[in-house]
Amino acid sequence: MSPARHALGAAPVGAQPDGDGRHAVHLLDQMIRIRRFEERCVELYSDTRIRGFLHLGIGEEACSVGVMEALGPDDAVVSTYREHGHALARGMSMRSAMAELEGRLEGCSRGRGGSMHLFDAATRFYGGNAIVGGGIPLAVGLALADRMMGRPRVTACFFGDGAVAEGEFHESMNLAALWQLPVLFCCENNLYAMGTALGRSESETDLSLKAASYRVPAWEVDGMDVRAVERSARDAAERVREGGGPHFLELRTYRFRAHSMYDPDRYRDKAEIERWKQLDPIATLTEALTGEGLLEAGELERIEQAASTEVDDAVAFADAGTLEPVEDLENFVLSGPAPGDGR
Amino acid sequence: MSPARHALGAAPVGAQPDGDGRHAVHLLDQMIRIRRFEERCVELYSDTRIRGFLHLGIGEEACSVGVMEALGPDDAVVSTYREHGHALARGMSMRSAMAELEGRLEGCSRGRGGSMHLFDAATRFYGGNAIVGGGIPLAVGLALADRMMGRPRVTACFFGDGAVAEGEFHESMNLAALWQLPVLFCCENNLYAMGTALGRSESETDLSLKAASYRVPAWEVDGMDVRAVERSARDAAERVREGGGPHFLELRTYRFRAHSMYDPDRYRDKAEIERWKQLDPIATLTEALTGEGLLEAGELERIEQAASTEVDDAVAFADAGTLEPVEDLENFVLSGPAPGDGR
Amino acid sequence: MTRISYREALREAMRDALRRDERVFLMGEDVGRYGGCFAVSLGLLEEFGPGRVRDTPLSESAFVGAGIGAALGGMRPIVEIMTVNFSLLALDQIVNNAASLLYMSGGQFNVPLVIRTSTGGGRQVAAQHSHSLEGWFAHIPGIRAVFPATVEDARGMLWTALEDPDPVIIFEHASLYNMQGELPDDAGPVDISRSAVRREGDDLTIVAFGGTLGVALDASEQLAADGVTAEVVDLRSLRPLDDATFVASASRTHRALVVDEGWRTGSLAAEVAARIQEQAFYDLDAPVARVCSAEVPMPYAKHLEDAALPSVGRVVAAAHALGG
Amino acid sequence: MTRISYREALREAMRDALRRDERVFLMGEDVGRYGGCFAVSLGLLEEFGPGRVRDTPLSESAFVGAGIGAALGGMRPIVEIMTVNFSLLALDQIVNNAASLLYMSGGQFNVPLVIRTSTGGGRQVAAQHSHSLEGWFAHIPGIRAVFPATVEDARGMLWTALEDPDPVIIFEHASLYNMQGELPDDAGPVDISRSAVRREGDDLTIVAFGGTLGVALDASEQLAADGVTAEVVDLRSLRPLDDATFVASASRTHRALVVDEGWRTGSLAAEVAARIQEQAFYDLDAPVARVCSAEVPMPYAKHLEDAALPSVGRVVAAAHALGG
Ligand SMILES: Cc1ncc(C[n+]2csc(CCOP(=O)(O)OP(=O)(O)O)c2C)c(N)n1
Ligand SMILES: Cc1ncc(C[n+]2csc(CCOP(=O)(O)OP(=O)(O)O)c2C)c(N)n1
Ligand SMILES: [Mg+2]
Ligand SMILES: [Mg+2]
């Protein structure tokens, strides 16, 4: 029995009823919304209406959508700087996300965070963290709070393959496993950390072995197949929620774009990129649904139409947004004076 | 095949010729020197001639002696704050070690380091590190230098079971394995990190699985049997030296004393301590050699006599030592003025 | 009034908090079964159980980050970093998460976390175990940093810190744990944002905090014998820095001296000196002086460590040099 | 003379070092195949191969520590920490090993390590990616910290740093990489321990370094137009701090202003101010002033970030307020 298997436990089986395929269409819809949103971001960046770092998840939408579908409203999400898809799939309004990217007061973070720091208390979306591995301990702590308060919640924690080399990942896996905390670790393995291929970052590239070394059940999932991601995520989330301790999902995916807008992408060979583009989660699901006859005539067009309308509206909202008054620069450094302090 | 096995590769076979048992007697001699040295340290501490933190390795001598026997003069050693045994077994003079503990200018570190910071360039002993896990990356770097300069050397790196929870341990294991560096990782698993039992520190207490997750061959060794430790260490060191990449030894041992002189040792049950004391590496080897008829009449007494003479001499040397002039307080903060700087 | 040690005061403060608010819990290395490496939390595990007094693995970054996450999740964690020396391993979590989340999220997520950590030298534990990094923490926007130097503050600061919606780091000087003091029986929460004048005087102002308050007070005794009356200001709050108190004092005494166990260059003492001269320049009769630690990794040998640390003798000499 | 960018100057310095001394190698995140996140090391992998230009995993603590170990082993590592923001994850190695080993070992083990890291804000990358922590590094005994602000220093400081037997950290301000400058064709090693007067003047002294030198020089232009001639001192060496230069200047101009992109409280500017008033108090006509960054986690929105950073306008206003 290989270490991976040893860690796997029973294979995931959970699935959601989808006789009429409406749910699958919903998944497609979500992925298309995210894709169109990010494509627009690229234009706005060239337009200099979005600045700073911009990391796109184009090609990885199935991971965001599949996992979020498996979560309930009380669950929590901790993410990275490549989080537009996570935020939108989790339910953050496209308006406040776009306003944030344009640095507006109407943005989810009042324009203080930008692309890497989307936050949304309403959907328990704890950000947007730009330090690789930096969000992982937060997820462990959120889960600890739920555990101590007896709340049947799950905290989903997203990070990339590169984060697995950071000590914080290991310390966090161990702590979550040691205390059997309800964390769903979601590793988006897109094979590269900036320009560094996984094989040049890890001596053992089978990431499920890392989980095994902490007794954390791990599953390798096709991160380009949104239905497979949702199935595994639902199954893992239920086990986590039922007290099964942390679980680890390795989502095998790929970013179609460069690491960020600054990245000339010199380190990947074009053929590899093309191969992965054949697995585009949106195209493949569209094809499948069409084949299965689950996509009604004109439905795809309606979805695309709705998506571009939503994106247009979000951009209009952002453009019409205001700038936080400079006088408020120091607000929110602290919540206010210390208790009992007159000042 | 369990992950541990998966990592093990072939079992160690290397052994050293010891027909007449002289070598085993030498091992016994070394362990007794260290034991008597540390017993004297306890007296000197009560005497307030040694101050600060004092961590004793009483009970763990087989680890120090067994591993050091497997190293050559050009090899390097990186250790922890519980390093008296490592330093003495490596060849540091007992005089300079004792003088250091008494804060004398004649000490290996001029009295600046104390018990936790023994250093010795002559034997390539890189200290004495008081940050748990802090020395591990140094060992990786020393090995990298040897690798880049084509020197067939091994760097032995000692750390405890508690250090396995630190991110630095994981980052270092991965880096050493990724670059196939000649590091011999020696984990002295004495089951406790201060008052924290391994089971309360690690979700997976089989430490060889950690090594497996980096593709580092790992062996579990009876750390109370100096001959077993030497055998495994020799075998592993040879593989490392021959380009086999890093290897990991889990030395199962136990400290007979409290964590430090400050520790009331409330967290271990007396029966457990007694059980382990039955495995005292010195007593058991003495018995074995006597049984095997390898210990000549009066030899043990001669060894004990020599040890106490050496310890007496070291203490006398330390007591006769001087104090570094206070005017030199700021020496060695830097080596000197920057290149080309007139000052 | 009861006589109590700084250690006991800290323990009582935690016991009290654990009783008062079930959202409060203590987590850190050896805080439970071992009783805390300085025996501060001794007995709390037995009283509150392993769920609320949590021994952690040696994973400073993860358990400090987990404390931040637990605070976000509605708990009121007290995270003990055994000594400030190990806080270096958790600085990323403290700076980039604890101190930044409220601001980065546009005010959505505050972090009601309390970190306790022991600091300072003087116990011959050498370079890696004798750091005084208070100045670094005082540099970080988004956190509060306080340093109790009396048993009353040791007893009362935790309460207020736990009621604060933002991260508060509480420093404890390892050499103060055995200090005894009088505590009113109804001792309760104390202010955590103001400095306190611990001794009044007219000839010069000595600013100190934590481990150096005792040095400053002893020095002021000697100075009094020499006919110099020093006013001693205990900073208490290192961030935000209550400059009103020490600036007012220095303006009145016309001379100021700052005693800080940190390394001189870039010390908190430098900030205090900078503020005094910025705000009281024309009232000063002499430059603001500093007595800090020698800029060396702390040596083990006692005579060298003594020479490296601020001492009563050095403070008295500096005060006289000020012409005070 | 050749016209060259700060980025190219840094690259030439590394190429030169890699050619000159086979003990030299470069290691860090994405320094190889990616070419460095700011393209500083672009082309070096192709020229020197993966053995000497090493891409590391995301393991700041381990690869910085490995750099220390390699230096102990006789190499001359150049370790790139992609940005100073991530240096927080390696601070334990820097403080407790790189800076302490020589002293702790009684002079036995020096650490000839060079760390390069980019620092500073101004690019709208928000709170976690805009830190200016030079002041923290200037606080650490046992290391040198330098900050090239000109192409000549960018070209020459590395050479001298590599010849230094002790750890040297070289800061590079991310906004300077595209700065162009003239370089003598025989440009070689430069001093790394002294400050430099970049502009002479009599009415006030402006002390700046790294990213703020340009701000100070631009401000001095405007001030000149207003009839105020400012002397501009570029610190260059942040540790040890060459106070002789700026103290002499301030004593002569009687007014001083320090410009520092770090947060004001506990900034390097505080140390400079403290030293000026300590050493030139009686020559000063006004308190030493500071222009630093607002004490906030850096916001993303441009107008907020601009308001948070030191600017020419703020420096000019502060200079006039000094009565200079
Ligand atoms: C601690 C830290 N080190 C380095 C960086 C710079 N950096 C930003 S993203 C990145 C690559 C991360 O790769 P991965 O974790 O695989 O996530 P991906 O970008 O592929 O989604 C790096 C090196 C950082 N932000 N934080
Ligand atoms: C980073 C860090 N955290 C905490 C400590 C305090 N401390 C010193 S030794 C120790 C226990 C280490 O246990 P282990 O690694 O098993 O080594 P052992 O003492 O058992 O030999 C702890 C927690 C430290 N020195 N460094
Ligand atoms: Mg990746
Ligand atoms: Mg142990």
Tab-separated table of C-alpha atoms in Angstrom, chain D:
chain	number	residue	atom	x	y	z
D	1	MET	CA	31.231	56.505	-19.033
D	2	THR	CA	28.255	54.331	-19.899
D	3	ARG	CA	24.619	55.010	-19.191
D	4	ILE	CA	23.197	52.098	-17.223
D	5	SER	CA	20.198	51.310	-15.038
D	6	TYR	CA	20.315	50.484	-11.349
D	7	ARG	CA	19.036	47.017	-12.296
D	8	GLU	CA	21.801	46.485	-14.849
D	9	ALA	CA	24.399	47.781	-12.427
D	10	LEU	CA	23.305	45.205	-9.845
D	11	ARG	CA	23.366	42.489	-12.498
D	12	GLU	CA	26.813	43.497	-13.711
D	13	ALA	CA	28.054	43.438	-10.138
D	14	MET	CA	26.806	39.879	-9.735
D	15	ARG	CA	28.111	38.743	-13.120
D	16	ASP	CA	31.456	40.218	-12.260
D	17	ALA	CA	31.526	38.521	-8.850
D	18	LEU	CA	30.490	35.165	-10.308
D	19	ARG	CA	33.292	35.429	-12.857
D	20	ARG	CA	35.926	36.607	-10.415
D	21	ASP	CA	35.431	34.178	-7.574
D	22	GLU	CA	34.227	30.609	-7.964
D	23	ARG	CA	33.181	30.570	-4.308
D	24	VAL	CA	30.465	33.055	-5.183
D	25	PHE	CA	26.999	31.781	-6.059
D	26	LEU	CA	23.495	33.228	-6.150
D	27	MET	CA	20.546	31.549	-4.493
D	28	GLY	CA	16.954	32.578	-3.991
D	29	GLU	CA	13.388	32.309	-5.214
D	30	ASP	CA	13.120	32.553	-8.991
D	31	VAL	CA	16.592	34.030	-9.465
D	32	GLY	CA	17.249	31.520	-12.245
D	33	ARG	CA	14.707	30.442	-14.801
D	34	TYR	CA	12.407	33.346	-14.052
D	35	GLY	CA	15.327	35.758	-14.114
D	36	GLY	CA	14.544	37.310	-10.756
D	37	CYS	CA	11.174	38.825	-9.934
D	38	PHE	CA	12.610	42.238	-10.865
D	39	ALA	CA	14.723	40.748	-13.676
D	40	VAL	CA	17.900	41.677	-11.815
D	41	SER	CA	19.508	38.270	-12.354
D	42	LEU	CA	18.188	37.802	-15.885
D	43	GLY	CA	20.646	35.803	-17.981
D	44	LEU	CA	22.895	34.712	-15.134
D	45	LEU	CA	21.524	31.166	-15.072
D	46	GLU	CA	22.306	30.788	-18.765
D	47	GLU	CA	25.815	32.128	-18.231
D	48	PHE	CA	26.772	30.377	-15.009
D	49	GLY	CA	24.497	27.349	-14.873
D	50	PRO	CA	22.135	25.961	-12.245
D	51	GLY	CA	24.955	25.079	-9.857
D	52	ARG	CA	25.862	28.699	-9.267
D	53	VAL	CA	22.497	30.336	-9.900
D	54	ARG	CA	20.137	28.349	-7.731
D	55	ASP	CA	16.373	28.587	-7.734
D	56	THR	CA	15.167	27.716	-4.253
D	57	PRO	CA	11.813	26.485	-3.022
D	58	LEU	CA	9.680	28.934	-1.033
D	59	SER	CA	11.575	28.320	2.191
D	60	GLU	CA	13.001	31.632	3.315
D	61	SER	CA	14.238	30.427	6.665
D	62	ALA	CA	15.958	27.364	5.234
D	63	PHE	CA	17.680	28.963	2.270
D	64	VAL	CA	18.874	31.965	4.251
D	65	GLY	CA	20.138	29.554	6.896
D	66	ALA	CA	21.718	27.453	4.164
D	67	GLY	CA	23.447	30.585	2.922
D	68	ILE	CA	24.884	31.069	6.397
D	69	GLY	CA	26.017	27.456	6.472
D	70	ALA	CA	27.552	27.683	2.996
D	71	ALA	CA	29.432	30.794	4.104
D	72	LEU	CA	30.715	28.885	7.140
D	73	GLY	CA	31.767	26.175	4.695
D	74	GLY	CA	33.956	28.539	2.712
D	75	MET	CA	31.616	29.758	-0.009
D	76	ARG	CA	30.654	33.371	-0.708
D	77	PRO	CA	26.878	33.105	-1.118
D	78	ILE	CA	24.709	35.887	-2.417
D	79	VAL	CA	21.270	35.067	-1.062
D	80	GLU	CA	18.400	36.970	-2.608
D	81	ILE	CA	15.332	37.401	-0.430
D	82	MET	CA	12.870	38.372	-3.141
D	83	THR	CA	11.513	41.253	-1.063
D	84	VAL	CA	12.159	42.449	2.476
D	85	ASN	CA	8.558	41.549	3.277
D	86	PHE	CA	9.552	37.895	3.210
D	87	SER	CA	12.663	38.474	5.293
D	88	LEU	CA	10.377	38.304	8.327
D	89	LEU	CA	10.334	34.551	7.751
D	90	ALA	CA	14.130	34.449	7.905
D	91	LEU	CA	14.776	36.893	10.726
D	92	ASP	CA	15.566	34.175	13.233
D	93	GLN	CA	18.376	32.900	11.007
D	94	ILE	CA	19.678	36.414	10.428
D	95	VAL	CA	19.567	37.553	14.067
D	96	ASN	CA	20.356	34.362	15.933
D	97	ASN	CA	22.821	32.802	13.512
D	98	ALA	CA	24.294	35.150	10.915
D	99	ALA	CA	24.683	38.042	13.358
D	100	SER	CA	25.567	36.005	16.447
D	101	LEU	CA	27.848	33.135	15.414
D	102	LEU	CA	31.104	35.069	15.364
D	103	TYR	CA	30.506	36.506	18.814
D	104	MET	CA	28.993	33.379	20.378
D	105	SER	CA	31.876	31.269	19.138
D	106	GLY	CA	34.425	33.605	20.655
D	107	GLY	CA	35.652	34.695	17.229
D	108	GLN	CA	35.951	31.233	15.687
D	109	PHE	CA	33.265	31.364	13.012
D	110	ASN	CA	32.694	34.416	10.828
D	111	VAL	CA	29.906	34.411	8.254
D	112	PRO	CA	30.867	35.912	4.866
D	113	LEU	CA	27.300	36.067	3.609
D	114	VAL	CA	25.690	38.684	1.400
D	115	ILE	CA	21.906	39.055	1.386
D	116	ARG	CA	20.229	41.142	-1.295
D	117	THR	CA	16.620	42.192	-0.905
D	118	SER	CA	14.267	44.693	-2.483
D	119	THR	CA	12.351	47.022	-0.239
D	120	GLY	CA	9.859	49.842	-0.156
D	121	GLY	CA	6.457	50.912	-1.393
D	122	GLY	CA	5.044	53.141	-4.066
D	123	ARG	CA	3.897	50.472	-6.479
D	124	GLN	CA	0.385	49.903	-5.149
D	125	VAL	CA	1.147	46.415	-3.911
D	126	ALA	CA	-0.505	47.079	-0.552
D	127	ALA	CA	0.174	46.248	3.081
D	128	GLN	CA	2.015	42.947	2.908
D	129	HIS	CA	4.310	43.904	0.027
D	130	SER	CA	5.351	47.467	0.811
D	131	HIS	CA	7.428	47.242	3.961
D	132	SER	CA	10.506	49.341	4.669
D	133	LEU	CA	12.293	47.488	7.447
D	134	GLU	CA	15.796	48.926	7.065
D	135	GLY	CA	15.548	50.341	10.566
D	136	TRP	CA	15.105	46.882	12.027
D	137	PHE	CA	18.208	45.561	10.321
D	138	ALA	CA	20.170	48.631	11.411
D	139	HIS	CA	19.353	47.552	14.987
D	140	ILE	CA	21.147	44.194	14.775
D	141	PRO	CA	24.745	43.975	16.056
D	142	GLY	CA	26.824	41.546	14.016
D	143	ILE	CA	25.703	42.491	10.532
D	144	ARG	CA	26.334	45.335	8.131
D	145	ALA	CA	23.434	46.936	6.310
D	146	VAL	CA	23.966	49.073	3.233
D	147	PHE	CA	21.627	50.734	0.777
D	148	PRO	CA	22.855	51.812	-2.655
D	149	ALA	CA	20.918	54.814	-3.947
D	150	THR	CA	22.998	55.423	-7.081
D	151	VAL	CA	24.036	53.208	-9.989
D	152	GLU	CA	27.644	53.577	-8.922
D	153	ASP	CA	26.850	52.153	-5.486
D	154	ALA	CA	24.610	49.497	-7.031
D	155	ARG	CA	27.595	48.469	-9.139
D	156	GLY	CA	30.268	48.734	-6.467
D	157	MET	CA	28.826	47.803	-3.091
D	158	LEU	CA	28.400	44.100	-3.823
D	159	TRP	CA	32.095	43.687	-4.590
D	160	THR	CA	33.159	45.171	-1.270
D	161	ALA	CA	30.405	43.308	0.582
D	162	LEU	CA	31.666	40.004	-0.807
D	163	GLU	CA	35.152	40.816	0.446
D	164	ASP	CA	33.784	41.534	3.913
D	165	PRO	CA	34.247	38.601	6.319
D	166	ASP	CA	30.919	39.332	7.993
D	167	PRO	CA	27.244	39.270	6.917
D	168	VAL	CA	26.198	42.206	4.783
D	169	ILE	CA	22.617	42.913	3.788
D	170	ILE	CA	22.160	45.053	0.699
D	171	PHE	CA	18.812	46.779	0.254
D	172	GLU	CA	17.493	47.652	-3.195
D	173	HIS	CA	14.509	49.948	-3.502
D	174	ALA	CA	12.043	48.469	-5.968
D	175	SER	CA	11.325	51.895	-7.432
D	176	LEU	CA	14.999	52.442	-8.308
D	177	TYR	CA	15.516	49.485	-10.643
D	178	ASN	CA	14.733	51.532	-13.727
D	179	MET	CA	16.717	54.577	-12.601
D	180	GLN	CA	19.428	55.430	-15.136
D	181	GLY	CA	22.832	56.814	-14.296
D	182	GLU	CA	26.367	57.305	-15.591
D	183	LEU	CA	28.963	54.732	-14.708
D	184	PRO	CA	32.703	55.093	-15.262
D	185	ASP	CA	33.917	52.259	-17.489
D	186	ASP	CA	36.412	51.206	-14.822
D	187	ALA	CA	33.766	51.207	-12.096
D	188	GLY	CA	34.977	49.002	-9.279
D	189	PRO	CA	34.400	48.352	-5.589
D	190	VAL	CA	33.213	51.237	-3.439
D	191	ASP	CA	33.392	51.952	0.250
D	192	ILE	CA	30.478	50.466	2.224
D	193	SER	CA	30.933	52.153	5.581
D	194	ARG	CA	30.688	55.882	4.953
D	195	SER	CA	27.909	58.290	4.151
D	196	ALA	CA	28.194	60.658	1.213
D	197	VAL	CA	27.248	64.288	0.747
D	198	ARG	CA	25.208	64.254	-2.466
D	199	ARG	CA	24.586	67.976	-2.535
D	200	GLU	CA	26.235	70.753	-0.603
D	201	GLY	CA	24.367	73.481	1.163
D	202	ASP	CA	24.493	75.762	4.163
D	203	ASP	CA	20.962	76.350	5.379
D	204	LEU	CA	19.943	72.892	6.490
D	205	THR	CA	20.945	69.248	6.336
D	206	ILE	CA	18.646	66.661	4.821
D	207	VAL	CA	19.568	63.072	5.701
D	208	ALA	CA	18.152	60.426	3.379
D	209	PHE	CA	18.967	56.964	2.034
D	210	GLY	CA	17.861	54.489	-0.609
D	211	GLY	CA	14.449	55.328	-1.940
D	212	THR	CA	14.265	58.701	-0.221
D	213	LEU	CA	17.492	60.143	-1.640
D	214	GLY	CA	15.732	61.158	-4.847
D	215	VAL	CA	12.936	62.770	-2.851
D	216	ALA	CA	15.482	64.704	-0.808
D	217	LEU	CA	17.376	65.872	-3.894
D	218	ASP	CA	14.217	66.963	-5.684
D	219	ALA	CA	13.103	68.788	-2.568
D	220	SER	CA	16.461	70.513	-2.315
D	221	GLU	CA	15.976	71.765	-5.871
D	222	GLN	CA	12.694	73.357	-4.923
D	223	LEU	CA	14.184	74.733	-1.732
D	224	ALA	CA	17.002	76.272	-3.743
D	225	ALA	CA	14.376	78.023	-5.822
D	226	ASP	CA	12.985	79.372	-2.544
D	227	GLY	CA	16.466	80.537	-1.634
D	228	VAL	CA	17.211	77.769	0.849
D	229	THR	CA	20.330	75.723	0.146
D	230	ALA	CA	20.100	72.251	1.626
D	231	GLU	CA	22.966	69.851	2.124
D	232	VAL	CA	21.867	66.315	1.291
D	233	VAL	CA	23.551	63.399	3.049
D	234	ASP	CA	23.064	59.876	1.659
D	235	LEU	CA	23.578	57.446	4.556
D	236	ARG	CA	24.698	54.545	2.291
D	237	SER	CA	25.724	52.504	5.320
D	238	LEU	CA	22.808	51.973	7.712
D	239	ARG	CA	24.797	49.784	10.073
D	240	PRO	CA	27.314	50.693	11.292
D	241	LEU	CA	25.831	54.153	11.025
D	242	ASP	CA	28.350	56.754	9.919
D	243	ASP	CA	27.150	59.547	12.168
D	244	ALA	CA	30.294	61.630	11.732
D	245	THR	CA	29.154	62.870	8.339
D	246	PHE	CA	25.620	63.942	9.156
D	247	VAL	CA	26.518	65.298	12.586
D	248	ALA	CA	29.266	67.462	11.090
D	249	SER	CA	26.866	68.712	8.448
D	250	ALA	CA	24.096	69.483	10.932
D	251	SER	CA	26.522	71.248	13.248
D	252	ARG	CA	27.417	73.505	10.358
D	253	THR	CA	23.908	74.116	8.969
D	254	HIS	CA	22.272	74.216	12.433
D	255	ARG	CA	19.157	72.508	11.124
D	256	ALA	CA	18.467	68.886	10.201
D	257	LEU	CA	15.676	66.918	8.607
D	258	VAL	CA	15.613	63.139	8.143
D	259	VAL	CA	13.630	61.480	5.362
D	260	ASP	CA	12.818	57.809	5.887
D	261	GLU	CA	10.226	55.644	4.135
D	262	GLY	CA	9.836	53.555	7.296
D	263	TRP	CA	7.015	54.072	9.791
D	264	ARG	CA	7.879	57.063	11.955
D	265	THR	CA	7.808	55.464	15.411
D	266	GLY	CA	11.012	53.521	15.946
D	267	SER	CA	12.280	54.444	12.500
D	268	LEU	CA	15.929	54.721	11.515
D	269	ALA	CA	15.124	58.434	11.304
D	270	ALA	CA	14.571	58.382	15.064
D	271	GLU	CA	18.102	57.072	15.569
D	272	VAL	CA	19.566	59.706	13.280
D	273	ALA	CA	17.618	62.422	15.102
D	274	ALA	CA	18.697	61.072	18.476
D	275	ARG	CA	22.352	61.086	17.450
D	276	ILE	CA	22.264	64.562	15.969
D	277	GLN	CA	20.789	66.035	19.133
D	278	GLU	CA	23.176	63.959	21.265
D	279	GLN	CA	26.242	65.151	19.390
D	280	ALA	CA	25.292	68.559	18.016
D	281	PHE	CA	22.680	69.802	20.470
D	282	TYR	CA	24.327	73.140	21.142
D	283	ASP	CA	24.799	73.836	17.429
D	284	LEU	CA	21.149	73.270	16.564
D	285	ASP	CA	18.806	76.199	15.984
D	286	ALA	CA	15.751	73.949	15.832
D	287	PRO	CA	14.751	70.399	16.708
D	288	VAL	CA	15.713	67.699	14.238
D	289	ALA	CA	12.667	67.023	12.062
D	290	ARG	CA	11.503	63.765	10.498
D	291	VAL	CA	9.532	63.031	7.349
D	292	CYS	CA	8.547	59.376	7.427
D	293	SER	CA	5.725	57.156	6.191
D	294	ALA	CA	2.336	57.405	7.832
D	295	GLU	CA	1.928	54.720	10.487
D	296	VAL	CA	-0.471	52.575	8.501
D	297	PRO	CA	-0.267	49.229	6.719
D	298	MET	CA	0.285	50.481	3.177
D	299	PRO	CA	-3.025	50.973	1.361
D	300	TYR	CA	-3.544	49.891	-2.261
D	301	ALA	CA	-5.367	52.940	-3.614
D	302	LYS	CA	-2.892	55.298	-5.230
D	303	HIS	CA	-4.117	58.489	-3.599
D	304	LEU	CA	-3.890	56.862	-0.166
D	305	GLU	CA	-0.465	55.378	-0.810
D	306	ASP	CA	0.821	58.711	-2.093
D	307	ALA	CA	-0.491	60.357	1.049
D	308	ALA	CA	1.257	57.756	3.211
D	309	LEU	CA	4.729	58.050	1.664
D	310	PRO	CA	7.326	60.785	2.114
D	311	SER	CA	6.975	63.240	-0.760
D	312	VAL	CA	8.872	66.205	-2.116
D	313	GLY	CA	6.065	68.428	-0.941
D	314	ARG	CA	6.206	67.134	2.626
D	315	VAL	CA	9.991	67.478	2.720
D	316	VAL	CA	9.892	71.040	1.409
D	317	ALA	CA	7.195	71.982	3.912
D	318	ALA	CA	9.119	70.393	6.779
D	319	ALA	CA	12.287	72.218	5.705
D	320	HIS	CA	10.504	75.552	5.702
D	321	ALA	CA	8.917	74.755	9.060
D	322	LEU	CA	12.457	74.342	10.389
D	323	GLY	CA	12.959	77.972	9.546
D	324	GLY	CA	15.656	76.921	7.125
